[in-house]
């Protein structure tokens, strides 16, 4: 089983739609969780950190379920500019130490 | 401008010819890391460094070397490149405890 798994998609959604991505991780000792965004052939960029209590940043909401070992990302009112690959990232410790990236979920927002 | 730079951006080389990909950051970050990205496999960590003179192996260190003699630089060395090292390479840096990583623009390496 891979340490971090994501549905690769692609997710093709119309503008204005709500879309959700899930990510599962296998290491129960994982302590830090993030969502990164990567545009085609570009470098990944941090979208948001994921906190135990869940957190929201504008149209984006991230949730963590430690018991089931998954994190989620919800995007509301999708924009064309949201088209990208979304990477789930898990750190095993509170410092960086071992960083595991998921394979990514591809999103295309269609006019 | 705060940034991570990598050079070269594109490189085509032949099997066995030693090469170095440079990485430099101007944000005074303690943490630096190298990743490779391959289709279907995602980003995999090669090596990372928590500070000067401190380096450690990631998930796929075989065939690579790194050094961290200065805080700002973290070169990736391929002593004897092979075709299976053809990939897109990213360098990243971050402040310890903050966890956000800033990535360089990537180096596309082809080994024939």
Short mmCIF file of C-alpha atoms in Angstrom, two decimals:
data_model
loop_
_atom_site.label_atom_id
_atom_site.label_comp_id
_atom_site.label_asym_id
_atom_site.label_seq_id
_atom_site.Cartn_x
_atom_site.Cartn_y
_atom_site.Cartn_z
CA UNK A 1 0.00 0.00 0.00
CA UNK A 2 1.35 3.44 -0.89
CA UNK A 3 2.01 5.78 2.02
CA UNK A 4 -0.17 8.53 0.59
CA UNK A 5 -2.90 7.81 -1.92
CA UNK A 6 -5.12 10.07 -3.97
CA UNK A 7 -7.68 9.54 -6.68
CA UNK A 8 -5.75 10.66 -9.79
CA UNK A 9 -8.87 11.87 -11.58
CA UNK A 10 -9.11 13.71 -13.83
CA UNK A 11 -12.01 15.58 -12.32
CA UNK A 12 -13.77 17.59 -15.02
CA UNK A 13 -16.26 20.02 -13.49
CA UNK A 14 -18.18 23.05 -14.78
CA UNK A 15 -17.46 26.53 -13.50
CA UNK A 16 -19.28 27.20 -10.26
CA UNK A 17 -19.36 23.56 -9.19
CA UNK A 18 -18.23 22.24 -5.83
CA UNK A 19 -15.60 19.52 -5.95
CA UNK A 20 -13.99 17.45 -3.21
CA UNK A 21 -10.73 15.52 -3.16
CA UNK A 22 -9.72 12.90 -0.65
CA UNK A 23 -6.31 11.68 0.37
CA UNK A 24 -5.50 8.70 2.58
CA UNK A 25 -2.25 8.07 4.45
CA UNK A 26 -0.94 4.87 5.98
CA UNK A 27 1.39 6.11 8.73
CA UNK A 28 -0.64 6.73 11.86
CA UNK A 29 2.30 8.69 13.31
CA UNK A 30 1.90 11.38 10.66
CA UNK A 31 1.55 14.78 12.24
CA UNK A 32 1.50 17.48 9.58
CA UNK A 33 -0.69 17.67 6.52
CA UNK A 34 -0.83 20.01 3.58
CA UNK A 35 -2.41 20.59 0.21
CA UNK A 36 -0.20 21.88 -2.58
CA UNK A 37 -1.23 22.99 -6.02
CA UNK A 38 0.81 22.30 -9.14
CA UNK A 39 0.13 23.83 -12.52
CA UNK A 40 1.27 21.95 -15.60
CA UNK A 41 5.06 21.73 -15.78
CA UNK A 42 5.43 24.23 -12.94
CA UNK A 43 6.65 23.94 -9.38
CA UNK A 44 4.26 22.95 -6.57
CA UNK A 45 2.99 25.76 -4.35
CA UNK A 46 1.43 25.52 -0.91
CA UNK A 47 -2.34 25.89 -1.04
CA UNK A 48 -3.09 25.37 2.62
CA UNK A 49 -2.09 23.53 5.73
CA UNK A 50 -4.58 21.11 7.25
CA UNK A 51 -5.34 21.42 10.95
CA UNK A 52 -7.08 18.96 13.23
CA UNK A 53 -10.00 21.29 13.67
CA UNK A 54 -10.35 21.84 9.94
CA UNK A 55 -9.66 25.14 8.26
CA UNK A 56 -11.06 27.35 5.56
CA UNK A 57 -9.45 29.84 3.22
CA UNK A 58 -11.99 31.57 1.00
CA UNK A 59 -13.48 28.97 -1.32
CA UNK A 60 -11.19 26.23 -0.02
CA UNK A 61 -11.87 24.04 3.01
CA UNK A 62 -9.51 21.38 4.34
CA UNK A 63 -10.44 18.67 6.83
CA UNK A 64 -8.46 16.03 8.69
CA UNK A 65 -9.83 12.75 10.01
CA UNK A 66 -7.13 11.11 12.09
CA UNK A 67 -9.21 8.10 13.05
CA UNK A 68 -9.75 7.16 9.42
CA UNK A 69 -6.40 8.58 8.30
CA UNK A 70 -7.60 10.79 5.52
CA UNK A 71 -7.64 14.44 4.64
CA UNK A 72 -9.94 16.23 2.26
CA UNK A 73 -10.03 19.40 0.21
CA UNK A 74 -13.28 21.04 -0.81
CA UNK A 75 -13.38 23.71 -3.49
CA UNK A 76 -16.56 25.73 -3.78
CA UNK A 77 -17.64 27.86 -6.73
CA UNK A 78 -14.90 26.48 -8.99
CA UNK A 79 -13.08 28.92 -11.25
CA UNK A 80 -11.27 28.23 -14.50
CA UNK A 81 -8.07 29.23 -12.69
CA UNK A 82 -8.54 26.35 -10.24
CA UNK A 83 -7.56 23.91 -13.01
CA UNK A 84 -4.40 22.24 -11.73
CA UNK A 85 -3.12 19.14 -9.99
CA UNK A 86 -3.69 19.05 -6.23
CA UNK A 87 -1.06 17.28 -4.17
CA UNK A 88 -1.65 15.88 -0.71
CA UNK A 89 1.47 16.08 1.50
CA UNK A 90 2.14 14.31 4.78
CA UNK A 91 5.02 14.79 7.23
CA UNK A 92 5.85 12.02 9.65
CA UNK A 93 7.09 14.33 12.37
CA UNK A 94 6.62 17.86 13.57
CA UNK A 95 9.88 18.85 11.89
CA UNK A 96 10.21 18.23 8.21
CA UNK A 97 11.98 14.93 8.35
CA UNK A 98 10.24 12.54 6.00
CA UNK A 99 7.97 14.28 3.53
CA UNK A 100 5.61 12.19 1.43
CA UNK A 101 3.74 13.63 -1.53
CA UNK A 102 0.67 11.95 -2.91
CA UNK A 103 0.53 11.33 -6.66
CA UNK A 104 -1.89 14.22 -7.15
CA UNK A 105 -5.45 14.70 -8.34
CA UNK A 106 -6.00 16.49 -11.64
CA UNK A 107 -8.80 19.06 -11.83
CA UNK A 108 -10.11 20.68 -14.99
CA UNK A 109 -12.74 23.38 -14.61
CA UNK A 110 -14.71 23.74 -17.81
CA UNK A 111 -16.45 26.93 -18.98
CA UNK B 1 12.49 38.79 -4.47
CA UNK B 2 12.34 35.66 -2.29
CA UNK B 3 13.04 32.67 -4.45
CA UNK B 4 14.64 29.31 -5.03
CA UNK B 5 16.72 29.06 -8.17
CA UNK B 6 17.91 25.98 -9.99
CA UNK B 7 20.38 25.60 -12.81
CA UNK B 8 20.32 24.37 -15.43
CA UNK B 9 16.60 24.30 -16.23
CA UNK B 10 17.05 21.76 -18.99
CA UNK B 11 19.85 19.26 -19.47
CA UNK B 12 20.43 16.44 -21.90
CA UNK B 13 23.42 14.28 -21.12
CA UNK B 14 24.83 10.82 -21.73
CA UNK B 15 25.12 7.86 -19.42
CA UNK B 16 28.04 8.08 -17.04
CA UNK B 17 28.90 11.75 -17.46
CA UNK B 18 28.96 13.37 -14.04
CA UNK B 19 26.71 16.35 -13.59
CA UNK B 20 25.65 18.81 -10.90
CA UNK B 21 22.35 20.64 -10.59
CA UNK B 22 22.66 23.72 -8.45
CA UNK B 23 20.04 25.01 -6.05
CA UNK B 24 20.15 28.29 -4.20
CA UNK B 25 17.69 30.10 -1.93
CA UNK B 26 17.76 33.66 -0.63
CA UNK B 27 15.30 33.28 2.24
CA UNK B 28 17.78 32.13 4.91
CA UNK B 29 15.93 28.83 5.22
CA UNK B 30 17.44 26.04 7.30
CA UNK B 31 15.67 23.25 5.46
CA UNK B 32 16.36 22.28 1.85
CA UNK B 33 15.34 19.25 -0.13
CA UNK B 34 15.54 17.61 -3.54
CA UNK B 35 12.67 15.77 -5.23
CA UNK B 36 12.18 14.00 -8.48
CA UNK B 37 8.83 13.85 -10.23
CA UNK B 38 7.89 11.07 -12.59
CA UNK B 39 4.54 10.34 -14.30
CA UNK B 40 2.37 8.12 -12.15
CA UNK B 41 4.80 8.23 -9.22
CA UNK B 42 4.43 11.81 -8.08
CA UNK B 43 7.10 13.70 -6.20
CA UNK B 44 9.61 11.56 -4.36
CA UNK B 45 12.16 12.92 -1.92
CA UNK B 46 15.80 12.23 -2.80
CA UNK B 47 17.74 13.97 -0.04
CA UNK B 48 17.06 16.67 2.46
CA UNK B 49 19.05 18.89 4.77
CA UNK B 50 17.94 20.32 8.08
CA UNK B 51 20.88 22.74 8.23
CA UNK B 52 24.46 23.30 7.13
CA UNK B 53 26.50 20.08 7.12
CA UNK B 54 23.39 18.05 8.01
CA UNK B 55 21.96 15.90 5.22
CA UNK B 56 19.81 12.81 5.20
CA UNK B 57 18.38 10.34 2.72
CA UNK B 58 14.86 10.57 1.47
CA UNK B 59 12.97 7.78 -0.27
CA UNK B 60 15.06 7.48 -3.43
CA UNK B 61 18.70 8.47 -2.69
CA UNK B 62 20.43 5.81 -4.81
CA UNK B 63 22.60 7.31 -7.51
CA UNK B 64 22.60 10.82 -6.02
CA UNK B 65 24.82 12.84 -3.72
CA UNK B 66 24.28 16.17 -2.04
CA UNK B 67 26.25 18.59 0.07
CA UNK B 68 25.31 21.51 2.29
CA UNK B 69 28.40 23.59 2.92
CA UNK B 70 26.53 26.89 2.94
CA UNK B 71 23.04 27.65 4.12
CA UNK B 72 21.85 29.01 0.79
CA UNK B 73 23.16 26.28 -1.53
CA UNK B 74 22.23 22.61 -1.87
CA UNK B 75 23.64 21.07 -5.06
CA UNK B 76 22.50 17.70 -6.37
CA UNK B 77 25.27 15.55 -7.84
CA UNK B 78 24.84 12.61 -10.19
CA UNK B 79 28.23 10.89 -10.28
CA UNK B 80 27.31 8.47 -13.05
CA UNK B 81 23.89 9.27 -14.49
CA UNK B 82 21.80 6.49 -15.96
CA UNK B 83 18.67 6.62 -18.15
CA UNK B 84 16.42 5.78 -15.19
CA UNK B 85 17.42 9.13 -13.69
CA UNK B 86 15.67 10.92 -16.53
CA UNK B 87 13.13 12.99 -14.63
CA UNK B 88 11.92 16.42 -13.54
CA UNK B 89 13.86 17.56 -10.48
CA UNK B 90 12.72 20.12 -7.93
CA UNK B 91 14.66 21.77 -5.17
CA UNK B 92 12.75 23.20 -2.21
CA UNK B 93 13.49 25.14 0.95
CA UNK B 94 11.64 26.06 4.11
CA UNK B 95 11.98 27.35 7.65
CA UNK B 96 12.12 24.65 10.30
CA UNK B 97 8.87 24.51 12.19
CA UNK B 98 6.88 26.39 9.57
CA UNK B 99 6.60 23.53 7.12
CA UNK B 100 5.74 25.50 4.02
CA UNK B 101 8.18 24.57 1.30
CA UNK B 102 9.13 26.90 -1.53
CA UNK B 103 10.04 25.14 -4.72
CA UNK B 104 12.43 26.06 -7.47
CA UNK B 105 11.22 26.09 -11.09
CA UNK B 106 12.47 22.58 -11.80
CA UNK B 107 15.22 21.00 -13.87
CA UNK B 108 14.26 18.66 -16.66
CA UNK B 109 17.02 16.08 -17.04
CA UNK B 110 17.31 13.58 -19.88
CA UNK B 111 19.98 10.89 -19.74
CA UNK B 112 20.52 8.99 -22.99
#
